[in-house]
mmCIF file of C-alpha atoms in Angstrom:
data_model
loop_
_atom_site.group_PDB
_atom_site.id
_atom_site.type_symbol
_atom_site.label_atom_id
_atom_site.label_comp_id
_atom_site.label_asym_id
_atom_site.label_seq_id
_atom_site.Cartn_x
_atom_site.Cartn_y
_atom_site.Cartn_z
ATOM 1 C CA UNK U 1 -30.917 3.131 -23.973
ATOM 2 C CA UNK U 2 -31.614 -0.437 -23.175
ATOM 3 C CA UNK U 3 -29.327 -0.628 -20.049
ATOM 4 C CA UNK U 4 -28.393 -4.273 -19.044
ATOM 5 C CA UNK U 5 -29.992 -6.740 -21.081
ATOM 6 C CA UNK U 6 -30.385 -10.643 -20.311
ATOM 7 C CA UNK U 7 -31.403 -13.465 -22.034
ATOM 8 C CA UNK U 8 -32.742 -15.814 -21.982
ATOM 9 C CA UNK U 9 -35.506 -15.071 -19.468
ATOM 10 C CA UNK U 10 -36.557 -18.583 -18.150
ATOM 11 C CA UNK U 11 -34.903 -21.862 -19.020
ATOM 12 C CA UNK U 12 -35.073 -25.641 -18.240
ATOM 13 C CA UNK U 13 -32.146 -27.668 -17.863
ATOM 14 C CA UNK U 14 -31.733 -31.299 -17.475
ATOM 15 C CA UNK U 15 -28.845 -32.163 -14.897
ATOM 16 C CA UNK U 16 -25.180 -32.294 -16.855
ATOM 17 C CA UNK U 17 -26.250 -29.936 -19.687
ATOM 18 C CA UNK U 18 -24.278 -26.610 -19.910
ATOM 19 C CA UNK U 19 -25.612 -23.624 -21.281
ATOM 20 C CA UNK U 20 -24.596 -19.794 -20.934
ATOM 21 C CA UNK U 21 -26.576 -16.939 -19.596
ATOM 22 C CA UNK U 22 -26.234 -13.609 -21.578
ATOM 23 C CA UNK U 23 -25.922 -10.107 -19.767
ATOM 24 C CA UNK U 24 -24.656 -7.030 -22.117
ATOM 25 C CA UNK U 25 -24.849 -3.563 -21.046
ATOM 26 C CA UNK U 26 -24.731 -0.476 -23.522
ATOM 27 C CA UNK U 27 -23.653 2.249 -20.229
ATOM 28 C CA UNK U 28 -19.888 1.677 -21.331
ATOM 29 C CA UNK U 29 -19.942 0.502 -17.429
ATOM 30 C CA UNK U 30 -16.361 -0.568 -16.005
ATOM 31 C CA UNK U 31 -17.822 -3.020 -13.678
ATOM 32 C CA UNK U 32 -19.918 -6.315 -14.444
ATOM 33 C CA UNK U 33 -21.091 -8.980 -12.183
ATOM 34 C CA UNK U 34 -23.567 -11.905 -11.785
ATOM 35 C CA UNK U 35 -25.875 -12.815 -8.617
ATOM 36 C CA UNK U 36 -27.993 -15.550 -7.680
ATOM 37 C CA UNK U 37 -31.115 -15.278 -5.650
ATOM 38 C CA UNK U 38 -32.514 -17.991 -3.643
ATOM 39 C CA UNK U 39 -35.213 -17.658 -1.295
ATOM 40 C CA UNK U 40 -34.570 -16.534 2.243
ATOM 41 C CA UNK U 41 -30.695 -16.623 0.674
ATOM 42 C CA UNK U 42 -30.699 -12.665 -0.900
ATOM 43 C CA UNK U 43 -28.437 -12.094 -3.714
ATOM 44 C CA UNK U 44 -25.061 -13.814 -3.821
ATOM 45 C CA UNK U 45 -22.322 -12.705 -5.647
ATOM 46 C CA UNK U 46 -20.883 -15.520 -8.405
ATOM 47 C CA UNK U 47 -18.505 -13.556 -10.578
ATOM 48 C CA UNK U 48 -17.705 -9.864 -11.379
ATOM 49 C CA UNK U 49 -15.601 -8.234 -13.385
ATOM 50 C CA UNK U 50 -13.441 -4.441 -13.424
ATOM 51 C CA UNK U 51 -13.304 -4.395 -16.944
ATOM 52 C CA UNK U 52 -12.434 -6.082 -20.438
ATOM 53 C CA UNK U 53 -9.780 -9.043 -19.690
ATOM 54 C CA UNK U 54 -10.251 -9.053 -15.766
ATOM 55 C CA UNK U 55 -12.649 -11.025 -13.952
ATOM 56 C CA UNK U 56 -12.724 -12.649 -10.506
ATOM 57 C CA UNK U 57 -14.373 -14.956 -8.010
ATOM 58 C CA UNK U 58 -17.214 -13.709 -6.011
ATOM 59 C CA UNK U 59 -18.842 -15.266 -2.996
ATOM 60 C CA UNK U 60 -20.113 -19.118 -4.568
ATOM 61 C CA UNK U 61 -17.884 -19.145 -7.959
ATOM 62 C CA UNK U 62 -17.937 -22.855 -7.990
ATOM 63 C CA UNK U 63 -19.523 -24.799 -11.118
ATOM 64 C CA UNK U 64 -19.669 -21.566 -13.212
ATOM 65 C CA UNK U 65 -17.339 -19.839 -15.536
ATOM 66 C CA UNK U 66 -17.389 -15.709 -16.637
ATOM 67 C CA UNK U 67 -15.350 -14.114 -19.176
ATOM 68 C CA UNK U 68 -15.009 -10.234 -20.189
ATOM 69 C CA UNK U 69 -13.392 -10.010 -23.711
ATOM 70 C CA UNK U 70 -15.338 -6.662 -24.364
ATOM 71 C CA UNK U 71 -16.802 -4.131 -21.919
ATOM 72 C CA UNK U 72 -20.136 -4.644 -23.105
ATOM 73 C CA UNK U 73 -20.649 -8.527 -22.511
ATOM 74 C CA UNK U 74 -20.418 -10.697 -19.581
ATOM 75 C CA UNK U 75 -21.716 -14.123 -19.583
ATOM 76 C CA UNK U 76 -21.994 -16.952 -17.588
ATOM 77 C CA UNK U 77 -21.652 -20.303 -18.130
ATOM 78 C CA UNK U 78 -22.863 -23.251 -16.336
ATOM 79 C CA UNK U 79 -20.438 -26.380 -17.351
ATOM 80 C CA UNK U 80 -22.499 -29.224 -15.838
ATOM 81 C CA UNK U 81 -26.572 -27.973 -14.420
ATOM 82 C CA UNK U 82 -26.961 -29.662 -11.031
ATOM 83 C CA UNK U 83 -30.309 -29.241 -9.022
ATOM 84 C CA UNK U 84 -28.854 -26.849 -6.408
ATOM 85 C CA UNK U 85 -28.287 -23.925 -9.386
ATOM 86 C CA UNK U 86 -32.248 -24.250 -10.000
ATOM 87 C CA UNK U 87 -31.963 -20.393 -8.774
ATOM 88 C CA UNK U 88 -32.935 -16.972 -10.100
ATOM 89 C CA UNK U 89 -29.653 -15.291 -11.860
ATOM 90 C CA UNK U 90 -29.178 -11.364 -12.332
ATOM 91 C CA UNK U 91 -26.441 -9.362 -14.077
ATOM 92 C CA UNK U 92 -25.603 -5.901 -12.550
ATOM 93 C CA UNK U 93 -23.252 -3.548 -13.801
ATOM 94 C CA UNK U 94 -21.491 -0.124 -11.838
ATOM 95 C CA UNK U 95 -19.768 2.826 -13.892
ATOM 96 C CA UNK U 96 -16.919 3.095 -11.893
ATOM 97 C CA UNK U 97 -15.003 -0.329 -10.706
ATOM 98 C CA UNK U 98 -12.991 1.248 -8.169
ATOM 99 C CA UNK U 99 -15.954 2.871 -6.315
ATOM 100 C CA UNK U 100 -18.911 0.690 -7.370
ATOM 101 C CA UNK U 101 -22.188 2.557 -6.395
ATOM 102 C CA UNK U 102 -25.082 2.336 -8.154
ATOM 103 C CA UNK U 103 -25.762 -1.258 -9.380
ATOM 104 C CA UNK U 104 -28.431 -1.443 -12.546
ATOM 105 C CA UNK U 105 -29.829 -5.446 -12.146
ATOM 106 C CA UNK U 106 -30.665 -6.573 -15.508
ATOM 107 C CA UNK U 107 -34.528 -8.333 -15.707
ATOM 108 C CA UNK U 108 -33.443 -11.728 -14.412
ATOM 109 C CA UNK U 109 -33.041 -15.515 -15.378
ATOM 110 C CA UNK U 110 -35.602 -18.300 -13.740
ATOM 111 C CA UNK U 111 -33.451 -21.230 -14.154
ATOM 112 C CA UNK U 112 -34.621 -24.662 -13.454
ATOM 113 C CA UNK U 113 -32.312 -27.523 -13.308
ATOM 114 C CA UNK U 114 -33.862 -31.351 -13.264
ATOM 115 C CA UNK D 1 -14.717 -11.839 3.415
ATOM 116 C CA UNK D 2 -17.779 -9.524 4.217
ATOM 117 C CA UNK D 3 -20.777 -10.901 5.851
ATOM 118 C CA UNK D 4 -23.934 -8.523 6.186
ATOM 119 C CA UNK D 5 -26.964 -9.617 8.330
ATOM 120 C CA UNK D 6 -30.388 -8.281 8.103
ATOM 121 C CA UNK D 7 -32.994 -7.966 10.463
ATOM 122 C CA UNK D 8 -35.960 -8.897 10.401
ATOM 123 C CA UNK D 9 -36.523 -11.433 7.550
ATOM 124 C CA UNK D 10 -40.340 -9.909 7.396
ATOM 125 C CA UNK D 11 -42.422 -7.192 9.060
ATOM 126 C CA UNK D 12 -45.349 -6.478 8.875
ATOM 127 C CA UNK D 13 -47.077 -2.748 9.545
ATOM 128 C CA UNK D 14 -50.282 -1.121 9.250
ATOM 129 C CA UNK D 15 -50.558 1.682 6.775
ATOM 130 C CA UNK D 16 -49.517 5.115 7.764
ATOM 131 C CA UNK D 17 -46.837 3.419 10.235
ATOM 132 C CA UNK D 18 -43.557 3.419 10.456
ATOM 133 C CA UNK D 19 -40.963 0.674 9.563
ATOM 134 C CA UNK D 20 -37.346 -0.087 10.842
ATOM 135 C CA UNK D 21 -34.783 -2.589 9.071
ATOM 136 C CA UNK D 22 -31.606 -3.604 10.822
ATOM 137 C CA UNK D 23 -28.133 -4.681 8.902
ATOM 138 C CA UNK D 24 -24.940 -5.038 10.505
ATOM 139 C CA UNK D 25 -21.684 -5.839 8.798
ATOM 140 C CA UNK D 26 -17.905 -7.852 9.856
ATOM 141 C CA UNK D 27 -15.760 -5.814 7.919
ATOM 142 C CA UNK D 28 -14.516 -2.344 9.312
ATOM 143 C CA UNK D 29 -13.242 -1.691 5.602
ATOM 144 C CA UNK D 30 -16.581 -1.578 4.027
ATOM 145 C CA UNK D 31 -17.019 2.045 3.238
ATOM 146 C CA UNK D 32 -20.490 2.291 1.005
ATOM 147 C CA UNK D 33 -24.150 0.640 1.772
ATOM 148 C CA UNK D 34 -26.699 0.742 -0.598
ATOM 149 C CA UNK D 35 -30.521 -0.466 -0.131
ATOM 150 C CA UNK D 36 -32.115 -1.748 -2.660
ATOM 151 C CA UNK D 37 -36.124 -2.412 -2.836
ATOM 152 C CA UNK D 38 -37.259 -5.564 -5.196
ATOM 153 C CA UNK D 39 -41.219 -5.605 -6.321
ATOM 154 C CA UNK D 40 -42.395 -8.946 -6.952
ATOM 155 C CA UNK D 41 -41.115 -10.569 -10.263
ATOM 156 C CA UNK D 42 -38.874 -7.530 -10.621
ATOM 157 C CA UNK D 43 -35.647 -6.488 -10.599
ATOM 158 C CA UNK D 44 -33.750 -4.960 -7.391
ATOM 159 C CA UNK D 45 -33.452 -1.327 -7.369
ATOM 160 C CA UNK D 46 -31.528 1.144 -5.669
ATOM 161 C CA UNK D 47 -33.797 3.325 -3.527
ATOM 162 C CA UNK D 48 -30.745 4.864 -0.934
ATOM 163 C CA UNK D 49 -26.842 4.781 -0.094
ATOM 164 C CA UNK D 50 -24.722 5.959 2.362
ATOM 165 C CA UNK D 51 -21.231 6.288 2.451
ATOM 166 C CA UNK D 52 -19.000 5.870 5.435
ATOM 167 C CA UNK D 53 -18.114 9.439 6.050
ATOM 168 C CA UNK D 54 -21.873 9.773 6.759
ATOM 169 C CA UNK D 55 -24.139 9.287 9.479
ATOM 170 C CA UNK D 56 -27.174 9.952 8.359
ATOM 171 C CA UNK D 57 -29.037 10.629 4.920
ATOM 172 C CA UNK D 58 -32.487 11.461 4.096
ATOM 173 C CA UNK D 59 -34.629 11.211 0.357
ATOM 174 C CA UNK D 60 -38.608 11.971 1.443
ATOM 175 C CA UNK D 61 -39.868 9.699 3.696
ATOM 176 C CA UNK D 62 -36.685 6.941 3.717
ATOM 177 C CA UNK D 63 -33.611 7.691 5.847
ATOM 178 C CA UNK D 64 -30.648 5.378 6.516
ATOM 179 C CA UNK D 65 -28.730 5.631 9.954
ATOM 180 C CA UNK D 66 -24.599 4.658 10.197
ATOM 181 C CA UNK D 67 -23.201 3.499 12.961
ATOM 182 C CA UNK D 68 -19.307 3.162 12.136
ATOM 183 C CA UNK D 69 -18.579 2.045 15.134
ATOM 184 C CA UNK D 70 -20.673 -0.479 16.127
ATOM 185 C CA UNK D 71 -20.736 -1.747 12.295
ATOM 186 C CA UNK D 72 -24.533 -1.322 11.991
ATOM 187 C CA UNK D 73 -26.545 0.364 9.794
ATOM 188 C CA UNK D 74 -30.676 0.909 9.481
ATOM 189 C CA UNK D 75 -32.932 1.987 6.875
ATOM 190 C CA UNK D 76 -36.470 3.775 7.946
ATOM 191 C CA UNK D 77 -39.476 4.345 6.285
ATOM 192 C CA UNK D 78 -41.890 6.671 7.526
ATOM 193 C CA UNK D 79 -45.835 7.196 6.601
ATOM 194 C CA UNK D 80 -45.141 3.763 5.023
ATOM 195 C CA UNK D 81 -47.755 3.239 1.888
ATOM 196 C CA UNK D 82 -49.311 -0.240 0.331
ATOM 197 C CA UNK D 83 -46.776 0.661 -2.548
ATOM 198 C CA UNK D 84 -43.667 0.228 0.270
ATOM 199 C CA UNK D 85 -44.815 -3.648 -0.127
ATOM 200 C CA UNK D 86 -42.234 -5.356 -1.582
ATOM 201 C CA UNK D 87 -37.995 -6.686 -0.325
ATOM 202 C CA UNK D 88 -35.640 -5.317 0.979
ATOM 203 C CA UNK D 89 -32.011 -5.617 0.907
ATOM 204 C CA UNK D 90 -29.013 -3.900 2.421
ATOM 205 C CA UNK D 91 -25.421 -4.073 1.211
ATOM 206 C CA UNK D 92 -22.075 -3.601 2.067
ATOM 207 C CA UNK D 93 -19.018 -2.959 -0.532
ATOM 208 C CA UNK D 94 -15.226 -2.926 0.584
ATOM 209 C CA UNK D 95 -13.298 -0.995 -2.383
ATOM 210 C CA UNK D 96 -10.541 -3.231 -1.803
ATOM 211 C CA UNK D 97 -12.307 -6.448 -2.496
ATOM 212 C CA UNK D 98 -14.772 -4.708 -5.110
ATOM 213 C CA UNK D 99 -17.538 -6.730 -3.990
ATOM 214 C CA UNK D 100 -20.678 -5.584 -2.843
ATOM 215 C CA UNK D 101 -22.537 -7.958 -0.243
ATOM 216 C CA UNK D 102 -25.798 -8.328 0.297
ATOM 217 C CA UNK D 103 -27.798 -9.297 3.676
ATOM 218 C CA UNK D 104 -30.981 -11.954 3.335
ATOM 219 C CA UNK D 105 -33.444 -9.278 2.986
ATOM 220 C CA UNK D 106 -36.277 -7.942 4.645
ATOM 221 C CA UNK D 107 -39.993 -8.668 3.010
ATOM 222 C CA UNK D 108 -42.196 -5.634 4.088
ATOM 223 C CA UNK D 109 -46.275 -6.063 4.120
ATOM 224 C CA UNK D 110 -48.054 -2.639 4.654
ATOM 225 C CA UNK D 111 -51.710 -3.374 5.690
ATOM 226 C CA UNK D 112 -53.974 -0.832 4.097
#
């Protein structure tokens, strides 16, 4: 049982590229969402989503993009790097989406942004 | 929308003492608060939650206090060990917005 998986674990971005973060999750868990962590900052919700087809703006949405086309995946994309998303990025996903409680935080993306 | 502070931002404690971390929270919908404890390098994990028909709940030598009321909630940790090194965070969640907040967290030192 592999739980939520990320990838890639580190990357370097030059400002203007796009790439997409991975997070899957093999719990059959309802709800899926993605954090950043800056220092001194916690964890700040971007995105999160109830469930295949349904996904929603969190706390600092803007200059990323999620989609939930199975209940498995959940990625997030980054349409144009700029510095201030040089951050660490975790998935997280909750059986139930109605009554989220126990959050499993997949292992984490060190993004840099140039 | 939600907004959860945490207090303090570090604290520092000698082996064997005990350890106090505030939160308090602006929505009087939020219903369920999780901590979570993140080693270094490592990935947040959820150590004890409370829900809002509760005032109190204890696991060994962590408790977490509720204060409805005054919308504030506290996490203690007794006997605290080297190991107890590490963040912590506190959350909110509101059902209704199905978001979970967190606060800034909380970077505890034990001194052996």
């Amino acid at each position: 049982n592999a739980g939520v998986t990320q990838t890639p674990k580190f990357q370097v971005l030059k400002t203007g590229q796009s790439m997409t973060l991975q997070c899957a999750q093999d719990m059959n868990h309802e709800y899926m969402s993605w954090y950043r962590q800056d220092p001194g900052m916690g964890l700040r919700l971007i995105h999160y989503s109830v469930g295949a087809g349904i996904t929603d703006q969190g706390e600092v949405p803007n200059g990323y993009n999620v989609s939930r086309s199975t209940t498995e995946d959940f990625p997030l994309r980054l349409l144009s790097a700029a510095p201030s998303q040089t951050s660490v990025y975790f998935c997280a996903s909750s059986y139930s989406a109605g009554r989220v409680e126990k959050l499993f935080f997949g292992s984490g993306t060190q993004l840099s942004v140039l | 929308g939600e907004n959860v502070e945490q207090h303090p931002s570090t604290l520092s404690v000698q082996e064997g003492d005990s350890a106090v971390i505030k939160c308090t929270y602006s929505d009087s919908a939020s219903n369920y608060f999780p901590w979570y404890k993140q080693e270094l390098g490592k990935r947040p994990q959820l150590i004890i939650d409370i829900r809002s028909n509760v005032g109190e709940k204890k696991d060994q030598r962590i408790a977490v206090t509720l204060n409805k009321t005054a919308k504030h909630f506290s996490l203690h940790i007794t006997e605290t060990q080297p190991e107890d090194s590490a963040v912590y965070f506190c959350a909110a969640f509101n059902n209704a917005g199905n978001m979970l907040t967190f606060g800034g967290g909380t970077r505890l030192m034990v001194k052996p």
